[in-house]
GROMACS .gro file of C-alpha atoms in nm:
model
  286
    1MET     CA    1  18.992   7.399  15.905
    2ALA     CA    2  18.965   7.127  16.155
    3GLN     CA    3  19.099   7.365  16.444
    4GLU     CA    4  19.151   7.713  16.412
    5ASN     CA    5  19.541   7.785  16.396
    6PHE     CA    6  19.645   8.166  16.307
    7ILE     CA    7  19.998   8.067  16.203
    8LEU     CA    8  19.881   7.802  15.949
    9THR     CA    9  19.630   8.055  15.862
   10ILE     CA   10  19.924   8.349  15.815
   11ARG     CA   11  20.140   8.064  15.600
   12SER     CA   12  19.861   7.959  15.397
   13LEU     CA   13  19.707   8.316  15.287
   14TYR     CA   14  20.081   8.470  15.261
   15ASN     CA   15  20.070   8.499  14.895
   16GLN     CA   16  19.750   8.705  14.878
   17PHE     CA   17  19.904   8.989  15.131
   18THR     CA   18  19.997   9.308  15.048
   19LYS     CA   19  20.367   9.423  15.041
   20VAL     CA   20  20.293   9.598  15.396
   21GLU     CA   21  20.091   9.309  15.512
   22LYS     CA   22  20.385   9.072  15.407
   23LYS     CA   23  20.604   9.254  15.640
   24VAL     CA   24  20.374   9.243  15.960
   25ALA     CA   25  20.316   8.865  15.836
   26ASP     CA   26  20.708   8.792  15.849
   27TYR     CA   27  20.742   8.995  16.172
   28VAL     CA   28  20.480   8.801  16.316
   29LEU     CA   29  20.578   8.440  16.246
   30SER     CA   30  20.985   8.559  16.339
   31HIS     CA   31  20.882   8.701  16.703
   32LEU     CA   32  20.538   8.456  16.794
   33ASP     CA   33  20.633   8.478  17.159
   34GLN     CA   34  20.698   8.870  17.174
   35VAL     CA   35  20.368   8.966  16.942
   36VAL     CA   36  20.128   8.847  17.192
   37TYR     CA   37  20.279   9.104  17.454
   38MET     CA   38  20.296   9.391  17.196
   39SER     CA   39  20.034   9.696  17.161
   40ILE     CA   40  19.928   9.759  16.814
   41ASN     CA   41  20.162  10.071  16.838
   42ASP     CA   42  20.466   9.872  16.901
   43LEU     CA   43  20.365   9.615  16.610
   44ALA     CA   44  20.312   9.871  16.360
   45ASP     CA   45  20.634  10.045  16.478
   46ALA     CA   46  20.870   9.694  16.471
   47CYS     CA   47  20.715   9.654  16.088
   48GLN     CA   48  20.761   9.993  15.972
   49ALA     CA   49  20.407   9.987  15.905
   50GLY     CA   50  20.101  10.208  15.989
   51GLU     CA   51  19.864  10.080  16.240
   52THR     CA   52  19.567  10.081  15.974
   53SER     CA   53  19.786   9.795  15.788
   54VAL     CA   54  19.838   9.571  16.080
   55TYR     CA   55  19.461   9.652  16.183
   56ARG     CA   56  19.372   9.517  15.781
   57PHE     CA   57  19.600   9.236  15.844
   58CYS     CA   58  19.385   9.107  16.152
   59ARG     CA   59  19.113   9.181  15.972
   60ASP     CA   60  19.225   8.984  15.659
   61LEU     CA   61  19.278   8.668  15.899
   62GLY     CA   62  18.909   8.683  16.015
   63ALA     CA   63  19.011   8.842  16.337
   64GLU     CA   64  18.772   9.105  16.498
   65GLY     CA   65  19.029   9.324  16.566
   66TYR     CA   66  19.405   9.340  16.718
   67GLN     CA   67  19.300   9.207  17.030
   68ASP     CA   68  19.118   8.919  16.899
   69PHE     CA   69  19.416   8.866  16.672
   70LYS     CA   70  19.689   8.845  16.964
   71MET     CA   71  19.403   8.607  17.182
   72LYS     CA   72  19.415   8.381  16.866
   73LEU     CA   73  19.733   8.380  16.789
   74SER     CA   74  19.839   8.316  17.136
   75LEU     CA   75  19.619   8.003  17.139
   76SER     CA   76  19.786   7.869  16.826
   77ILE     CA   77  20.158   7.923  16.975
   78SER     CA   78  20.071   7.630  17.214
   79LYS     CA   79  19.928   7.406  16.939
   80ASN     CA   80  20.273   7.460  16.710
   81GLN     CA   81  20.501   7.364  16.975
   82LEU     CA   82  20.522   7.026  16.911
   83GLY     CA   83  20.728   6.773  17.085
   84SER     CA   84  20.900   6.789  17.363
   85LEU     CA   85  21.173   7.081  17.493
   86ASP     CA   86  21.461   6.825  17.507
   87GLU     CA   87  21.410   6.738  17.159
   88PRO     CA   88  21.634   6.886  16.865
   89THR     CA   89  21.453   7.145  16.675
   90GLY     CA   90  21.537   7.390  16.417
   91ASN     CA   91  21.759   7.365  16.083
   92VAL     CA   92  22.012   7.148  16.008
   93THR     CA   93  22.365   7.276  16.068
   94ARG     CA   94  22.713   7.140  15.955
   95GLU     CA   95  22.821   7.085  16.295
   96ASP     CA   96  22.523   6.848  16.363
   97PRO     CA   97  22.613   6.479  16.436
   98ILE     CA   98  22.436   6.219  16.291
   99SER     CA   99  22.216   6.139  16.585
  100VAL     CA  100  22.117   6.532  16.596
  101LEU     CA  101  22.043   6.536  16.210
  102ALA     CA  102  21.834   6.244  16.216
  103GLN     CA  103  21.611   6.379  16.479
  104LYS     CA  104  21.578   6.724  16.327
  105THR     CA  105  21.489   6.537  16.014
  106ALA     CA  106  21.245   6.349  16.181
  107GLN     CA  107  21.076   6.633  16.380
  108THR     CA  108  21.045   6.824  16.058
  109LEU     CA  109  20.850   6.562  15.873
  110THR     CA  110  20.648   6.509  16.221
  111ASN     CA  111  20.569   6.878  16.218
  112THR     CA  112  20.473   6.848  15.863
  113ILE     CA  113  20.201   6.594  15.885
  114ALA     CA  114  20.066   6.761  16.168
  115GLU     CA  115  20.046   7.099  16.004
  116THR     CA  116  19.863   6.923  15.731
  117LEU     CA  117  19.649   6.767  15.985
  118SER     CA  118  19.566   7.080  16.137
  119ALA     CA  119  19.483   7.244  15.779
  120PHE     CA  120  19.258   6.963  15.695
  121SER     CA  121  18.912   7.059  15.604
  122GLU     CA  122  18.639   6.763  15.602
  123GLU     CA  123  18.438   6.934  15.370
  124GLU     CA  124  18.678   7.013  15.118
  125PHE     CA  125  18.789   6.640  15.160
  126LEU     CA  126  18.456   6.482  15.145
  127ALA     CA  127  18.381   6.707  14.839
  128THR     CA  128  18.703   6.578  14.636
  129ILE     CA  129  18.611   6.207  14.769
  130ASP     CA  130  18.262   6.264  14.601
  131MET     CA  131  18.410   6.386  14.273
  132ILE     CA  132  18.617   6.090  14.264
  133GLN     CA  133  18.354   5.855  14.326
  134GLU     CA  134  18.142   6.019  14.073
  135ALA     CA  135  18.386   6.087  13.781
  136GLU     CA  136  18.388   5.818  13.511
  137ASN     CA  137  18.800   5.921  13.488
  138PHE     CA  138  18.999   6.117  13.719
  139TYR     CA  139  19.366   6.253  13.626
  140PHE     CA  140  19.653   6.370  13.835
  141PHE     CA  141  19.805   6.649  13.683
  142GLY     CA  142  20.135   6.804  13.799
  143ILE     CA  143  20.461   6.956  13.664
  144GLY     CA  144  20.857   6.885  13.793
  145ASP     CA  145  20.848   6.753  14.145
  146SER     CA  146  20.467   6.753  14.166
  147LEU     CA  147  20.433   6.518  13.892
  148LEU     CA  148  20.628   6.281  14.089
  149THR     CA  149  20.389   6.310  14.341
  150ALA     CA  150  20.089   6.294  14.091
  151MET     CA  151  20.266   5.959  13.946
  152GLU     CA  152  20.287   5.813  14.308
  153ALA     CA  153  19.902   5.906  14.390
  154SER     CA  154  19.825   5.739  14.022
  155ASN     CA  155  20.038   5.436  14.095
  156THR     CA  156  19.837   5.409  14.427
  157PHE     CA  157  19.479   5.446  14.268
  158MET     CA  158  19.545   5.212  13.995
  159ARG     CA  159  19.559   4.906  14.229
  160ILE     CA  160  19.200   4.953  14.316
  161THR     CA  161  19.048   5.142  14.007
  162LYS     CA  162  19.073   5.118  13.627
  163LYS     CA  163  18.967   5.530  13.600
  164VAL     CA  164  19.262   5.674  13.731
  165HIS     CA  165  19.511   5.830  13.512
  166CYS     CA  166  19.851   6.055  13.510
  167LEU     CA  167  20.006   6.243  13.200
  168SER     CA  168  20.324   6.334  13.231
  169ASP     CA  169  20.388   6.562  12.955
  170PRO     CA  170  20.217   6.915  12.989
  171HIS     CA  171  20.125   6.939  12.644
  172LEU     CA  172  19.925   6.597  12.663
  173GLN     CA  173  19.770   6.738  12.974
  174ALA     CA  174  19.642   7.061  12.820
  175MET     CA  175  19.530   6.819  12.514
  176THR     CA  176  19.354   6.590  12.702
  177ALA     CA  177  19.197   6.852  12.920
  178SER     CA  178  19.028   7.031  12.638
  179MET     CA  179  18.848   6.705  12.553
  180MET     CA  180  18.715   6.656  12.864
  181SER     CA  181  18.359   6.665  12.998
  182GLU     CA  182  18.120   6.691  13.313
  183LYS     CA  183  18.214   6.322  13.363
  184ASP     CA  184  18.586   6.369  13.446
  185LEU     CA  185  18.788   6.494  13.713
  186VAL     CA  186  19.136   6.650  13.743
  187ILE     CA  187  19.340   6.649  14.096
  188ALA     CA  188  19.575   6.917  14.023
  189ILE     CA  189  19.887   6.895  14.238
  190SER     CA  190  20.098   7.244  14.262
  191TYR     CA  191  20.290   7.345  14.605
  192SER     CA  192  20.248   7.717  14.488
  193GLY     CA  193  19.949   7.717  14.271
  194SER     CA  194  20.108   7.913  14.044
  195THR     CA  195  20.281   7.670  13.791
  196LYS     CA  196  20.155   7.816  13.456
  197ASP     CA  197  20.121   7.478  13.271
  198THR     CA  198  19.874   7.310  13.541
  199VAL     CA  199  19.725   7.628  13.588
  200HIS     CA  200  19.652   7.631  13.173
  201ALA     CA  201  19.562   7.254  13.185
  202VAL     CA  202  19.313   7.312  13.487
  203LYS     CA  203  19.157   7.625  13.296
  204LEU     CA  204  19.075   7.384  13.013
  205ALA     CA  205  18.942   7.137  13.190
  206LYS     CA  206  18.706   7.348  13.398
  207GLU     CA  207  18.591   7.533  13.045
  208ALA     CA  208  18.538   7.165  12.908
  209GLY     CA  209  18.297   7.115  13.176
  210ALA     CA  210  18.535   6.892  13.414
  211LYS     CA  211  18.544   6.906  13.792
  212VAL     CA  212  18.877   7.032  13.976
  213ALA     CA  213  19.012   6.957  14.290
  214CYS     CA  214  19.366   7.026  14.398
  215ILE     CA  215  19.655   6.972  14.664
  216THR     CA  216  19.856   7.296  14.721
  217ARG     CA  217  20.001   7.523  15.015
  218PHE     CA  218  19.807   7.830  14.946
  219VAL     CA  219  19.439   7.918  15.008
  220LYS     CA  220  19.392   8.155  14.754
  221SER     CA  221  19.610   8.122  14.412
  222PRO     CA  222  19.571   8.088  14.026
  223LEU     CA  223  19.501   7.728  14.050
  224THR     CA  224  19.238   7.743  14.330
  225ALA     CA  225  19.073   8.011  14.127
  226TYR     CA  226  18.940   7.677  13.918
  227ALA     CA  227  18.934   7.444  14.191
  228ASP     CA  228  18.596   7.288  14.312
  229ALA     CA  229  18.777   7.171  14.642
  230VAL     CA  230  19.094   7.260  14.782
  231LEU     CA  231  19.303   7.023  14.990
  232LEU     CA  232  19.597   7.236  15.191
  233CYS     CA  233  19.906   7.040  15.234
  234GLY     CA  234  20.158   7.197  15.538
  235SER     CA  235  20.507   7.242  15.432
  236ASN     CA  236  20.693   7.558  15.441
  237GLU     CA  237  20.923   7.564  15.122
  238GLY     CA  238  21.163   7.844  15.068
  239PRO     CA  239  21.264   7.948  14.674
  240LEU     CA  240  21.598   7.719  14.724
  241GLN     CA  241  21.359   7.433  14.885
  242ALA     CA  242  21.122   7.337  14.597
  243GLY     CA  243  21.050   7.026  14.576
  244SER     CA  244  21.143   6.928  14.935
  245THR     CA  245  21.093   6.579  15.101
  246SER     CA  246  20.861   6.749  15.345
  247GLY     CA  247  20.627   6.911  15.046
  248LYS     CA  248  20.622   6.543  14.877
  249ILE     CA  249  20.514   6.408  15.246
  250SER     CA  250  20.261   6.616  15.337
  251GLN     CA  251  20.098   6.589  14.983
  252LEU     CA  252  20.101   6.203  14.982
  253PHE     CA  253  19.936   6.232  15.337
  254LEU     CA  254  19.653   6.389  15.181
  255VAL     CA  255  19.677   6.108  14.873
  256ASP     CA  256  19.674   5.836  15.126
  257LEU     CA  257  19.385   5.968  15.286
  258LEU     CA  258  19.181   5.986  14.976
  259PHE     CA  259  19.267   5.641  14.881
  260SER     CA  260  19.194   5.525  15.201
  261GLU     CA  261  18.827   5.677  15.198
  262TYR     CA  262  18.785   5.554  14.833
  263TYR     CA  263  18.875   5.216  14.917
  264ARG     CA  264  18.605   5.229  15.218
  265ARG     CA  265  18.341   5.374  15.029
  266THR     CA  266  18.400   5.104  14.742
  267TYR     CA  267  18.508   4.830  14.964
  268THR     CA  268  18.388   4.515  14.776
  269GLU     CA  269  18.485   4.661  14.394
  270SER     CA  270  18.846   4.788  14.536
  271LYS     CA  271  18.943   4.479  14.739
  272GLU     CA  272  18.836   4.247  14.434
  273ASN     CA  273  19.051   4.478  14.205
  274ILE     CA  274  19.358   4.466  14.445
  275LYS     CA  275  19.361   4.123  14.460
  276LYS     CA  276  19.394   4.118  14.048
  277THR     CA  277  19.609   4.373  14.047
  278SER     CA  278  19.847   4.221  14.295
  279GLY     CA  279  19.814   3.887  14.130
  280SER     CA  280  19.917   4.004  13.812
  281VAL     CA  281  20.294   4.062  13.921
  282LEU     CA  282  20.283   3.799  14.201
  283ASP     CA  283  20.484   3.547  13.969
  284ARG     CA  284  20.746   3.850  13.897
  285LEU     CA  285  20.882   3.823  14.234
  286TYR     CA  286  21.124   3.573  14.396
   0.00000   0.00000   0.00000
């Protein structure tokens, strides 16, 4: 990651914690300002967990111990205090006037981009760009709401290259994946990284010799197990928030970064192609 951010790390590793460790994570995320002043005994009691579980939780995050965890958490809190104190924050309520609703929504989207940027790994990004550049064909895969992002990503790239594809049917994704070779690349988009159809298609692609990159929320998941490069999107979604606008914004932010860097690397060819694709629909406009 570009900058160490323990709050982001907790969220991105959340799905691989044990049940007890998730209790610790939930408490920490809900009581950030208090935890930095608590002893390991206090935190264990508050979470109804053992000190060993708290210590293991700290080690899983890469901290040397509990004190190191608190120090790094304290540094991360300031990074996440985005916006000025007089800006409306928090969840939208039924009582909010339109002006506050607009500001809260804007702040949510701003925070989403900031968190995605905080999670940004130049190494993983460059690995993905290299694979796109080297591939004879690359495919965006996704299911449900992630398919909408995949389609938008394909629509963006098709303006500058003919080797991009997007298949909307999961069966077609699986069949195409099974026929791939080392010259192909799959860029799978899945917030959870646990969508069975997407994981199945990626598994087949990997077995066929293709390269795999993914855009997802969590560092470790069934999807990332097959990925050669992982790009983390920074948006928190609850069970009833699947497909939220902020989730798509974070994914599309990464797509735009990929597009811009690919365009820069293939400038002469891409510039010529964008002239052709733009000109092809020019007379369709009034």
